[in-house]
Tab-separated table of C-alpha atoms and ligand atoms in Angstrom:
chain	number	residue	atom	x	y	z
A	68	MET	CA	112.595	7.701	70.178
A	69	ARG	CA	110.331	7.543	73.391
A	70	PRO	CA	110.471	4.094	74.943
A	71	LEU	CA	108.210	2.720	77.445
A	72	GLN	CA	109.543	3.321	81.011
A	73	HIS	CA	108.998	0.704	83.752
A	74	ALA	CA	111.261	2.206	86.374
A	75	SER	CA	108.776	2.090	89.255
A	76	LEU	CA	108.008	-1.627	89.659
A	77	PRO	CA	107.157	-2.980	93.104
A	78	ALA	CA	110.017	-5.257	94.285
A	79	GLU	CA	109.648	-9.178	94.251
A	80	ARG	CA	112.143	-10.897	96.328
A	81	VAL	CA	113.438	-14.287	95.424
A	82	PRO	CA	115.762	-16.455	97.653
A	83	GLY	CA	119.193	-17.233	96.459
A	84	LYS	CA	122.475	-15.565	95.972
A	85	GLY	CA	123.512	-12.935	93.500
A	86	ARG	CA	125.065	-14.511	90.337
A	87	LEU	CA	128.419	-12.674	90.780
A	88	GLY	CA	129.178	-14.186	94.388
A	89	SER	CA	128.844	-13.132	97.786
A	90	ARG	CA	130.213	-9.526	97.533
A	91	ARG	CA	127.253	-8.790	95.559
A	92	PRO	CA	124.058	-8.032	97.692
A	93	GLU	CA	120.674	-9.910	96.963
A	94	ILE	CA	118.567	-7.856	94.906
A	95	PRO	CA	114.964	-8.445	93.992
A	96	PRO	CA	114.740	-9.151	90.248
A	97	GLY	CA	113.750	-5.946	88.330
A	98	THR	CA	114.421	-3.767	91.435
A	99	MET	CA	115.820	-0.439	90.114
A	100	ALA	CA	116.537	1.343	93.490
A	101	LEU	CA	120.073	2.159	94.111
A	102	MET	CA	121.485	-0.074	96.747
A	103	GLY	CA	123.504	2.097	99.113
A	104	SER	CA	122.312	5.396	97.879
A	105	ASP	CA	122.000	6.494	101.624
A	106	GLY	CA	125.593	5.645	101.744
A	107	SER	CA	125.035	2.651	103.762
A	108	THR	CA	126.633	0.002	101.808
A	109	GLY	CA	128.293	1.808	98.737
A	110	ASP	CA	127.581	-1.225	96.631
A	111	PRO	CA	126.785	-0.664	93.145
A	112	ALA	CA	123.197	-0.966	91.891
A	113	TRP	CA	122.426	-4.157	89.840
A	114	ILE	CA	119.386	-4.549	87.747
A	115	GLU	CA	118.542	-8.383	87.904
A	116	PRO	CA	116.457	-9.973	85.142
A	117	TRP	CA	113.163	-11.775	86.065
A	118	THR	CA	113.339	-15.397	85.098
A	119	ARG	CA	110.945	-16.285	82.461
A	120	GLY	CA	108.719	-17.891	84.892
A	121	GLN	CA	108.717	-14.572	87.035
A	122	GLY	CA	108.066	-12.419	83.986
A	123	GLU	CA	105.202	-14.412	82.741
A	124	THR	CA	103.544	-14.922	86.121
A	125	ARG	CA	103.779	-11.197	86.799
A	126	THR	CA	102.399	-10.346	83.316
A	127	LEU	CA	99.591	-12.678	83.494
A	128	ALA	CA	98.560	-11.164	86.859
A	129	PHE	CA	98.907	-7.612	85.654
A	130	PHE	CA	96.517	-8.672	82.523
A	131	GLU	CA	93.979	-9.946	84.932
A	132	ARG	CA	93.967	-6.777	87.118
A	133	ALA	CA	93.869	-4.522	83.856
A	134	TRP	CA	91.298	-6.398	81.789
A	135	GLY	CA	89.585	-9.186	84.088
A	136	GLY	CA	89.726	-12.757	83.191
A	137	ALA	CA	92.665	-14.764	81.892
A	138	ALA	CA	94.897	-13.931	78.983
A	139	ASP	CA	95.186	-16.542	76.070
A	140	GLY	CA	99.056	-16.437	76.572
A	141	VAL	CA	102.204	-14.536	77.199
A	142	TRP	CA	104.961	-13.689	74.894
A	143	SER	CA	108.207	-11.864	75.368
A	144	ALA	CA	111.328	-10.280	73.694
A	145	PRO	CA	114.816	-9.486	74.960
A	146	GLY	CA	116.789	-6.352	74.919
A	147	ARG	CA	119.450	-5.569	72.249
A	148	LEU	CA	123.114	-5.368	73.230
A	149	THR	CA	125.294	-4.214	70.331
A	150	ILE	CA	128.757	-5.974	70.738
A	151	ILE	CA	130.076	-4.015	67.895
A	152	GLY	CA	128.580	-2.295	64.656
A	153	GLU	CA	126.965	0.710	65.895
A	154	HIS	CA	125.104	3.237	63.512
A	155	THR	CA	125.954	0.922	60.497
A	156	ASP	CA	122.481	-0.518	59.916
A	157	TYR	CA	120.996	2.487	58.086
A	158	SER	CA	124.094	2.817	55.969
A	159	GLY	CA	123.653	-0.892	54.712
A	160	GLY	CA	126.549	-2.077	56.758
A	161	LEU	CA	127.068	-5.018	59.309
A	162	SER	CA	126.345	-5.282	63.050
A	163	LEU	CA	127.218	-7.821	65.659
A	164	PRO	CA	124.610	-7.813	68.560
A	165	THR	CA	123.439	-10.147	71.305
A	166	VAL	CA	120.597	-10.076	73.601
A	167	THR	CA	119.981	-9.488	77.300
A	168	ALA	CA	118.177	-11.799	79.676
A	169	HIS	CA	116.117	-8.738	80.536
A	170	ARG	CA	112.917	-9.049	78.646
A	171	THR	CA	109.516	-7.207	77.988
A	172	TYR	CA	106.475	-9.409	78.295
A	173	VAL	CA	103.114	-9.075	76.691
A	174	ALA	CA	99.939	-11.178	77.969
A	175	ALA	CA	97.278	-11.076	75.323
A	176	ARG	CA	93.793	-12.171	74.522
A	177	ARG	CA	91.918	-12.625	71.395
A	178	ARG	CA	88.649	-10.487	71.072
A	179	GLU	CA	85.534	-11.044	69.095
A	180	ASP	CA	85.334	-7.506	67.882
A	181	SER	CA	87.715	-5.018	66.537
A	182	SER	CA	88.674	-3.175	69.784
A	183	VAL	CA	92.226	-2.869	70.930
A	184	ARG	CA	92.968	-2.384	74.673
A	185	ILE	CA	96.477	-1.916	75.931
A	186	ALA	CA	97.784	-1.597	79.609
A	187	SER	CA	101.372	-1.007	80.345
A	188	GLU	CA	102.622	-1.516	83.860
A	189	GLY	CA	104.641	1.571	85.082
A	190	ALA	CA	103.720	3.683	81.907
A	191	GLY	CA	102.235	6.404	84.199
A	192	ASP	CA	105.373	8.366	83.814
A	193	LEU	CA	105.565	8.441	80.183
A	194	ALA	CA	104.256	10.745	77.558
A	195	GLY	CA	100.790	9.367	76.518
A	196	PRO	CA	97.350	8.544	78.096
A	197	GLY	CA	98.655	7.124	81.332
A	198	GLU	CA	98.495	3.399	81.899
A	199	THR	CA	95.920	2.349	79.309
A	200	TRP	CA	94.920	2.962	75.676
A	201	GLU	CA	91.812	1.796	74.073
A	202	GLY	CA	90.602	2.237	70.348
A	203	ARG	CA	89.792	0.223	67.355
A	204	LEU	CA	92.030	-1.435	64.798
A	205	SER	CA	90.508	1.013	62.048
A	206	ASP	CA	91.442	4.064	64.184
A	207	ILE	CA	95.251	3.297	64.088
A	208	ALA	CA	96.725	5.488	61.276
A	209	PRO	CA	99.872	7.571	61.048
A	210	SER	CA	99.584	10.598	63.351
A	211	SER	CA	96.501	9.060	65.147
A	212	VAL	CA	98.081	7.694	68.161
A	213	GLY	CA	100.542	9.503	70.338
A	214	GLY	CA	102.927	8.717	73.220
A	215	TRP	CA	103.916	5.085	74.288
A	216	PRO	CA	100.858	3.265	72.756
A	217	ALA	CA	102.091	4.255	69.317
A	218	TYR	CA	104.922	1.684	69.518
A	219	VAL	CA	102.302	-1.198	70.260
A	220	THR	CA	99.563	-0.055	67.995
A	221	GLY	CA	102.252	0.490	65.273
A	222	VAL	CA	102.857	-3.222	64.939
A	223	LEU	CA	99.021	-3.926	64.433
A	224	TRP	CA	99.049	-1.186	61.786
A	225	ALA	CA	101.883	-2.415	60.090
A	226	LEU	CA	100.870	-6.006	60.004
A	227	ARG	CA	97.514	-4.999	58.566
A	228	GLU	CA	99.398	-2.931	55.928
A	229	ARG	CA	101.297	-6.083	55.007
A	230	GLY	CA	98.063	-7.952	54.523
A	231	TYR	CA	97.815	-9.801	57.637
A	232	ASP	CA	94.673	-9.367	59.680
A	233	GLY	CA	92.602	-10.554	62.638
A	234	PRO	CA	90.122	-9.388	65.308
A	235	GLY	CA	90.873	-6.922	68.142
A	236	VAL	CA	93.163	-7.655	70.908
A	237	ASP	CA	93.553	-7.105	74.708
A	238	LEU	CA	97.242	-6.694	75.832
A	239	ALA	CA	99.190	-6.134	78.994
A	240	ILE	CA	102.778	-5.307	79.125
A	241	THR	CA	105.419	-5.545	81.633
A	242	SER	CA	109.300	-5.305	81.598
A	243	CYS	CA	112.406	-5.756	83.524
A	244	LEU	CA	114.567	-4.118	80.715
A	245	PRO	CA	115.609	-0.651	81.613
A	246	ALA	CA	114.028	1.959	79.420
A	247	ASP	CA	115.906	4.408	77.393
A	248	ALA	CA	119.063	2.869	78.249
A	249	GLY	CA	120.366	2.096	74.769
A	250	LEU	CA	119.143	-1.463	75.052
A	251	GLY	CA	116.307	-1.346	72.490
A	252	SER	CA	113.398	-1.076	75.055
A	253	SER	CA	111.082	0.259	72.303
A	254	GLY	CA	112.015	-2.629	69.982
A	255	ALA	CA	111.455	-5.113	72.848
A	256	VAL	CA	107.703	-3.827	73.187
A	257	GLU	CA	107.369	-4.157	69.471
A	258	CYS	CA	108.674	-7.474	69.146
A	259	ALA	CA	106.648	-9.003	72.080
A	260	THR	CA	103.618	-7.405	70.658
A	261	ALA	CA	104.307	-8.870	67.185
A	262	LEU	CA	104.901	-12.463	68.701
A	263	ALA	CA	101.571	-12.142	70.671
A	264	VAL	CA	99.498	-10.950	67.557
A	265	ASN	CA	101.173	-13.675	65.375
A	266	ALA	CA	99.794	-16.237	67.631
A	267	LEU	CA	96.393	-14.661	68.283
A	268	TRP	CA	95.836	-13.874	64.613
A	269	ARG	CA	97.248	-17.458	63.751
A	270	LEU	CA	99.507	-16.034	61.259
A	271	ALA	CA	102.064	-18.916	61.817
A	272	LEU	CA	104.939	-16.676	61.039
A	273	ASP	CA	107.411	-18.783	63.030
A	274	SER	CA	110.603	-19.469	60.917
A	275	ASP	CA	113.705	-17.025	60.759
A	276	ASP	CA	112.425	-15.787	57.654
A	277	ALA	CA	108.908	-15.324	59.103
A	278	HIS	CA	110.436	-13.422	62.186
A	279	ALA	CA	112.279	-11.214	59.743
A	280	GLU	CA	109.137	-10.441	58.383
A	281	LEU	CA	107.601	-9.616	61.835
A	282	ALA	CA	110.828	-7.466	62.387
A	283	GLU	CA	110.138	-5.466	59.256
A	284	ALA	CA	106.509	-4.784	60.278
A	285	CYS	CA	107.827	-3.678	63.653
A	286	ILE	CA	110.191	-1.219	61.928
A	287	ASP	CA	107.438	0.109	59.659
A	288	GLY	CA	105.124	0.586	62.660
A	289	GLU	CA	107.794	2.503	64.511
A	290	GLU	CA	108.476	4.835	61.694
A	291	ALA	CA	105.039	5.460	60.640
A	292	ILE	CA	102.933	5.409	63.826
A	293	ALA	CA	105.533	6.161	66.539
A	294	GLN	CA	107.296	8.359	64.071
A	295	ALA	CA	110.592	7.464	65.562
A	296	PRO	CA	113.539	6.623	63.051
A	297	THR	CA	115.121	3.148	63.584
A	298	GLY	CA	117.587	1.320	61.322
A	299	GLY	CA	116.199	-2.123	62.189
A	300	LEU	CA	119.076	-3.319	64.117
A	301	ASP	CA	116.877	-3.740	67.421
A	302	GLN	CA	113.785	-5.557	66.104
A	303	HIS	CA	116.030	-8.053	63.785
A	304	THR	CA	118.143	-8.889	66.869
A	305	GLN	CA	115.092	-9.155	69.184
A	306	LEU	CA	113.319	-11.454	67.019
A	307	ARG	CA	116.112	-13.584	65.632
A	308	CYS	CA	119.042	-13.757	68.157
A	309	ARG	CA	118.894	-16.333	70.772
A	310	GLU	CA	120.241	-15.873	74.368
A	311	GLY	CA	124.127	-16.851	74.482
A	312	GLU	CA	124.906	-16.334	70.736
A	313	ALA	CA	125.821	-13.287	68.681
A	314	LEU	CA	123.926	-12.436	65.517
A	315	GLU	CA	125.988	-10.985	62.548
A	316	LEU	CA	123.441	-8.831	60.662
A	317	ASP	CA	124.114	-7.764	57.060
A	318	PHE	CA	121.957	-4.716	56.063
A	319	SER	CA	123.051	-4.730	52.552
A	320	GLU	CA	119.649	-6.288	51.880
A	321	ARG	CA	116.235	-5.952	53.601
A	322	PRO	CA	115.551	-7.824	55.538
A	323	PRO	CA	119.201	-8.048	56.605
A	324	ILE	CA	121.100	-11.370	56.262
A	325	ALA	CA	121.459	-13.072	59.639
A	326	THR	CA	124.447	-15.307	60.557
A	327	HIS	CA	124.467	-16.976	64.026
A	328	ARG	CA	127.964	-16.818	65.766
A	329	PRO	CA	128.912	-18.625	68.920
A	330	LEU	CA	129.367	-16.297	71.943
A	331	TYR	CA	131.541	-18.267	74.229
A	332	PHE	CA	132.499	-15.518	76.662
A	333	PRO	CA	131.135	-17.346	79.655
A	334	ASP	CA	133.006	-20.423	78.707
A	335	TYR	CA	136.182	-18.476	79.315
A	336	GLY	CA	135.160	-16.691	82.493
A	337	LEU	CA	134.059	-13.412	80.683
A	338	CYS	CA	131.130	-11.353	80.673
A	339	LEU	CA	129.658	-8.177	79.199
A	340	LEU	CA	129.174	-5.526	81.967
A	341	ILE	CA	126.439	-3.103	81.129
A	342	THR	CA	126.554	0.386	82.800
A	343	ASP	CA	123.242	2.379	82.542
A	344	VAL	CA	124.707	5.803	82.846
A	345	ARG	CA	121.223	7.178	83.453
A	346	SER	CA	121.591	10.168	81.312
A	347	ARG	CA	118.482	10.179	79.040
A	348	GLY	CA	119.415	11.892	75.929
A	349	ARG	CA	116.811	14.453	75.120
A	350	GLN	CA	118.324	15.233	71.829
A	351	ARG	CA	118.657	11.435	70.926
A	352	THR	CA	116.028	11.443	68.355
A	353	ALA	CA	117.231	14.786	66.798
A	354	GLY	CA	120.915	13.569	66.891
A	355	TYR	CA	119.756	10.247	65.320
A	356	VAL	CA	118.090	11.653	62.411
A	357	GLU	CA	120.803	14.156	61.909
A	358	ARG	CA	123.438	11.472	61.765
A	359	ARG	CA	121.181	9.383	59.335
A	360	ASP	CA	120.926	12.553	57.107
A	361	GLN	CA	124.700	13.076	57.400
A	362	CYS	CA	125.466	9.464	56.344
A	363	ALA	CA	123.251	9.702	53.339
A	364	ALA	CA	124.888	13.161	52.412
A	365	ALA	CA	128.354	11.682	52.791
A	366	ALA	CA	127.376	8.555	50.497
A	367	ALA	CA	126.036	11.086	47.914
A	368	ALA	CA	129.223	13.149	47.991
A	369	LEU	CA	131.390	9.985	47.647
A	370	GLY	CA	129.134	8.920	44.621
A	371	VAL	CA	127.748	5.733	46.331
A	372	GLU	CA	124.320	4.697	47.199
A	373	ARG	CA	125.155	3.861	50.859
A	374	LEU	CA	128.468	4.191	52.843
A	375	ARG	CA	128.771	0.497	53.203
A	376	ASP	CA	129.520	0.306	49.495
A	377	LEU	CA	132.944	1.576	50.190
A	378	VAL	CA	133.855	-1.167	52.524
A	379	GLY	CA	136.767	-3.127	50.998
A	380	VAL	CA	137.070	-0.825	48.037
A	381	HIS	CA	140.554	-0.053	47.014
A	382	GLY	CA	141.280	3.747	47.643
A	383	ALA	CA	138.022	4.204	49.713
A	384	ARG	CA	139.772	5.601	52.635
A	385	PHE	CA	141.642	8.047	50.459
A	386	ARG	CA	138.405	9.174	48.710
A	387	ILE	CA	136.858	9.791	52.426
A	388	GLU	CA	139.835	11.763	53.602
A	389	GLY	CA	139.353	13.734	50.376
A	390	LEU	CA	135.925	14.980	51.307
A	391	PRO	CA	135.920	18.798	51.652
A	392	ASP	CA	133.197	18.777	54.406
A	393	PRO	CA	135.012	17.729	57.708
A	394	VAL	CA	131.656	16.524	59.290
A	395	LEU	CA	130.816	14.329	56.425
A	396	ARG	CA	134.330	13.019	56.286
A	397	ALA	CA	134.306	12.036	59.864
A	398	ARG	CA	130.824	10.294	59.792
A	399	ALA	CA	131.895	8.254	56.729
A	400	ARG	CA	135.104	7.376	58.371
A	401	HIS	CA	133.056	5.965	61.369
A	402	VAL	CA	130.567	3.868	59.339
A	403	VAL	CA	133.397	2.370	57.063
A	404	THR	CA	135.833	1.598	59.949
A	405	GLU	CA	132.985	0.379	62.194
A	406	VAL	CA	131.876	-2.134	59.554
A	407	GLU	CA	135.656	-3.274	59.187
A	408	ARG	CA	135.686	-3.748	62.965
A	409	VAL	CA	132.480	-6.012	62.883
A	410	ILE	CA	134.216	-8.159	60.089
A	411	ASP	CA	137.224	-8.461	62.336
A	412	VAL	CA	135.443	-9.262	65.605
A	413	SER	CA	133.085	-11.843	63.820
A	414	ALA	CA	136.319	-13.408	62.315
A	415	GLN	CA	137.849	-13.411	65.796
A	416	LEU	CA	134.794	-15.050	67.240
A	417	ALA	CA	134.737	-17.802	64.672
A	418	GLY	CA	138.550	-18.167	64.691
A	419	THR	CA	140.713	-20.994	65.999
A	420	GLY	CA	143.613	-19.137	67.363
A	421	PRO	CA	144.387	-19.052	71.078
A	422	ALA	CA	141.309	-17.782	72.704
A	423	HIS	CA	143.022	-15.310	75.097
A	424	GLU	CA	144.706	-13.433	71.923
A	425	ARG	CA	141.308	-13.360	70.246
A	426	PHE	CA	139.646	-11.780	73.326
A	427	VAL	CA	142.258	-9.232	73.750
A	428	ASP	CA	142.012	-8.291	69.885
A	429	ILE	CA	138.149	-8.137	70.273
A	430	GLY	CA	138.539	-5.898	73.477
A	431	LYS	CA	140.893	-3.458	71.492
A	432	GLN	CA	138.221	-3.201	68.826
A	433	LEU	CA	135.761	-2.220	71.246
A	434	PHE	CA	137.912	0.597	72.630
A	435	ARG	CA	138.463	1.605	68.871
A	436	SER	CA	134.576	1.680	68.363
A	437	HIS	CA	133.958	3.901	71.223
A	438	ALA	CA	136.743	6.260	70.115
A	439	SER	CA	135.172	6.467	66.724
A	440	LEU	CA	131.897	7.007	67.970
A	441	GLU	CA	133.040	9.769	70.141
A	442	VAL	CA	135.309	11.538	67.895
A	443	ASP	CA	134.049	10.810	64.386
A	444	PHE	CA	130.361	10.332	65.137
A	445	GLU	CA	129.962	12.713	68.078
A	446	ALA	CA	127.188	10.431	69.670
A	447	SER	CA	129.054	9.862	73.033
A	448	THR	CA	128.627	12.042	76.168
A	449	PRO	CA	130.852	12.911	79.092
A	450	GLU	CA	128.990	10.001	81.304
A	451	LEU	CA	129.446	7.411	78.652
A	452	ASN	CA	133.058	8.467	78.212
A	453	LEU	CA	133.587	8.303	82.129
A	454	ALA	CA	132.087	4.665	82.209
A	455	VAL	CA	134.311	3.615	79.302
A	456	ASP	CA	137.604	5.283	80.551
A	457	THR	CA	136.921	3.917	84.030
A	458	ALA	CA	136.453	0.365	82.676
A	459	PHE	CA	139.656	0.809	80.834
A	460	ARG	CA	141.524	1.744	84.091
A	461	SER	CA	139.863	-1.051	85.835
A	462	GLY	CA	141.402	-3.644	83.585
A	463	ALA	CA	138.511	-4.288	81.098
A	464	LEU	CA	139.408	-5.973	78.040
A	465	GLY	CA	137.535	-3.452	75.984
A	466	ALA	CA	134.430	-1.135	76.424
A	467	ARG	CA	132.204	1.130	74.307
A	468	MET	CA	128.946	2.996	74.268
A	469	VAL	CA	126.003	0.888	72.929
A	470	GLY	CA	122.899	1.916	71.086
A	471	ALA	CA	122.108	5.234	69.337
A	472	GLY	CA	124.207	7.153	72.165
A	473	PHE	CA	123.587	10.603	73.418
A	474	GLY	CA	123.049	9.039	76.735
A	475	GLY	CA	122.136	5.474	77.593
A	476	SER	CA	124.775	2.651	78.476
A	477	THR	CA	128.180	1.245	77.838
A	478	LEU	CA	129.423	-2.351	77.773
A	479	ALA	CA	132.706	-3.597	79.032
A	480	LEU	CA	134.127	-7.109	78.251
A	481	VAL	CA	135.516	-8.174	81.819
A	482	ARG	CA	136.310	-11.234	83.558
A	483	ARG	CA	133.310	-12.386	85.457
A	484	ALA	CA	135.146	-12.399	88.710
A	485	ASP	CA	135.994	-8.898	88.292
A	486	ALA	CA	132.724	-7.476	87.170
A	487	ASP	CA	131.742	-6.470	90.788
A	488	ALA	CA	135.094	-4.523	91.224
A	489	VAL	CA	134.805	-2.843	87.797
A	490	ALA	CA	131.121	-1.781	88.562
A	491	SER	CA	132.334	-0.430	92.052
A	492	ASP	CA	135.033	1.552	90.347
A	493	ILE	CA	132.587	3.015	87.846
A	494	ASP	CA	130.099	3.731	90.433
A	495	ARG	CA	132.770	5.603	92.682
A	496	ALA	CA	133.885	7.593	89.568
A	497	PHE	CA	130.318	8.698	89.016
A	498	THR	CA	129.842	9.697	92.615
A	499	ALA	CA	133.231	11.365	92.848
A	500	SER	CA	132.321	13.591	89.924
A	501	GLY	CA	128.944	14.589	91.389
A	502	ARG	CA	126.921	12.447	88.972
A	503	GLU	CA	123.844	10.385	89.392
A	504	ARG	CA	124.904	6.788	90.303
A	505	PRO	CA	124.752	4.488	87.346
A	506	ARG	CA	123.100	0.998	87.303
A	507	PHE	CA	124.498	-2.296	86.413
A	508	LEU	CA	123.521	-5.329	84.306
A	509	VAL	CA	125.688	-8.330	82.999
A	510	VAL	CA	125.218	-10.632	80.094
B	129	GLA	C1	119.068	2.676	67.613
B	129	GLA	C2	118.394	2.424	66.272
B	129	GLA	C3	119.300	1.175	65.638
B	129	GLA	C4	120.628	1.523	65.264
B	129	GLA	C5	121.173	1.949	66.701
B	129	GLA	C6	122.704	2.369	66.393
B	129	GLA	O1	119.049	1.623	68.488
B	129	GLA	O2	117.029	1.842	66.601
B	129	GLA	O3	118.551	0.918	64.376
B	129	GLA	O4	120.823	2.421	64.335
B	129	GLA	O5	120.410	2.991	67.308
B	129	GLA	O6	123.536	1.267	66.140
């Protein structure tokens, strides 16, 4: 997986206080510079989201600079934050994600011919052709587009494969979502592109079912054109989950069945603190492919089509523990217990018991999920473990790595009033161990 990178955005200063109160410095939205990296303040570095208005204005201006004239409109998609249910989608399991306020924006204009022009702000650092790509719709085919444009052109290709069609398009992309941080930055580019093309080609794919169709097209494009494996969690979340809610996704069917769940952490003074540990997993794609293969091999060894088929089956855990291969045994154990944790956390969110007890239970499941991903799935890293362990010592209710792992980010369920203090503790722990300082987001 090679997501788009937008790390070198010029700062835009907006007035107003940081959302977490006076201890937190004012930070321009989208700024990714480390505050205090010279040792002057020692404050943790926060990545603020753009408001929708800021994102849209910025992207329309970028479009004009890149292609001249005005865009027909601007569309956007958020980051994916898995609350719980990691590495379950491709085993037909359950996951419970939400979305970030950080989004990727695509300004777009319909053309009269079949040309496609794409500009991506800040893509200069990425593998690929620099900041722009130009070609024709008919040029887009498996193995024909390399680097970052493959994630964008893949959507056009996959929609056409599904029988949707339209003329060429001009696109301009910006983002305040950190790239390669386990928050679905590739999926956000694909989904924002799909929404733009849906409008420009007048496809009217606007209902939840229709967005599921767009998500499946994004998945096909990522696999065929970008040649990056994905289980579909990112795209279905990014096109179907609204801000402020959790989406239970059941991958026993394709497209997955989505159930909207209230996510009332803010009502109880809680938030999800994301720590981008800034270790970019070079072996992420290889590790991801290997885990998928191992899960398929474990299912075959256990005589089921997918590991999810063992959830709730009498004696299943006994069968798993009887697997002779210790690696397949551990992978199967993670998937089955992780799906059980999703079921438990969904029930806690929907439950009517005392809220604080339910939040404590949810927090424990987050720690268990991390332990399972670290020990049984071997997808964690020393940096992810350090962020989770420090969050635990700082009083977080729960914490775990998010996304594919092998680098990326963690989340911690914390009191909003404590988010600054927990972030400072994590920041200090990284500095003390000689690591690059992390960056923080809140949801
Ligand atoms: C990546 C993939 C998703 C999912 C997660 C792990 O983000 O794109 O499909 O498998 O890893 O939960």
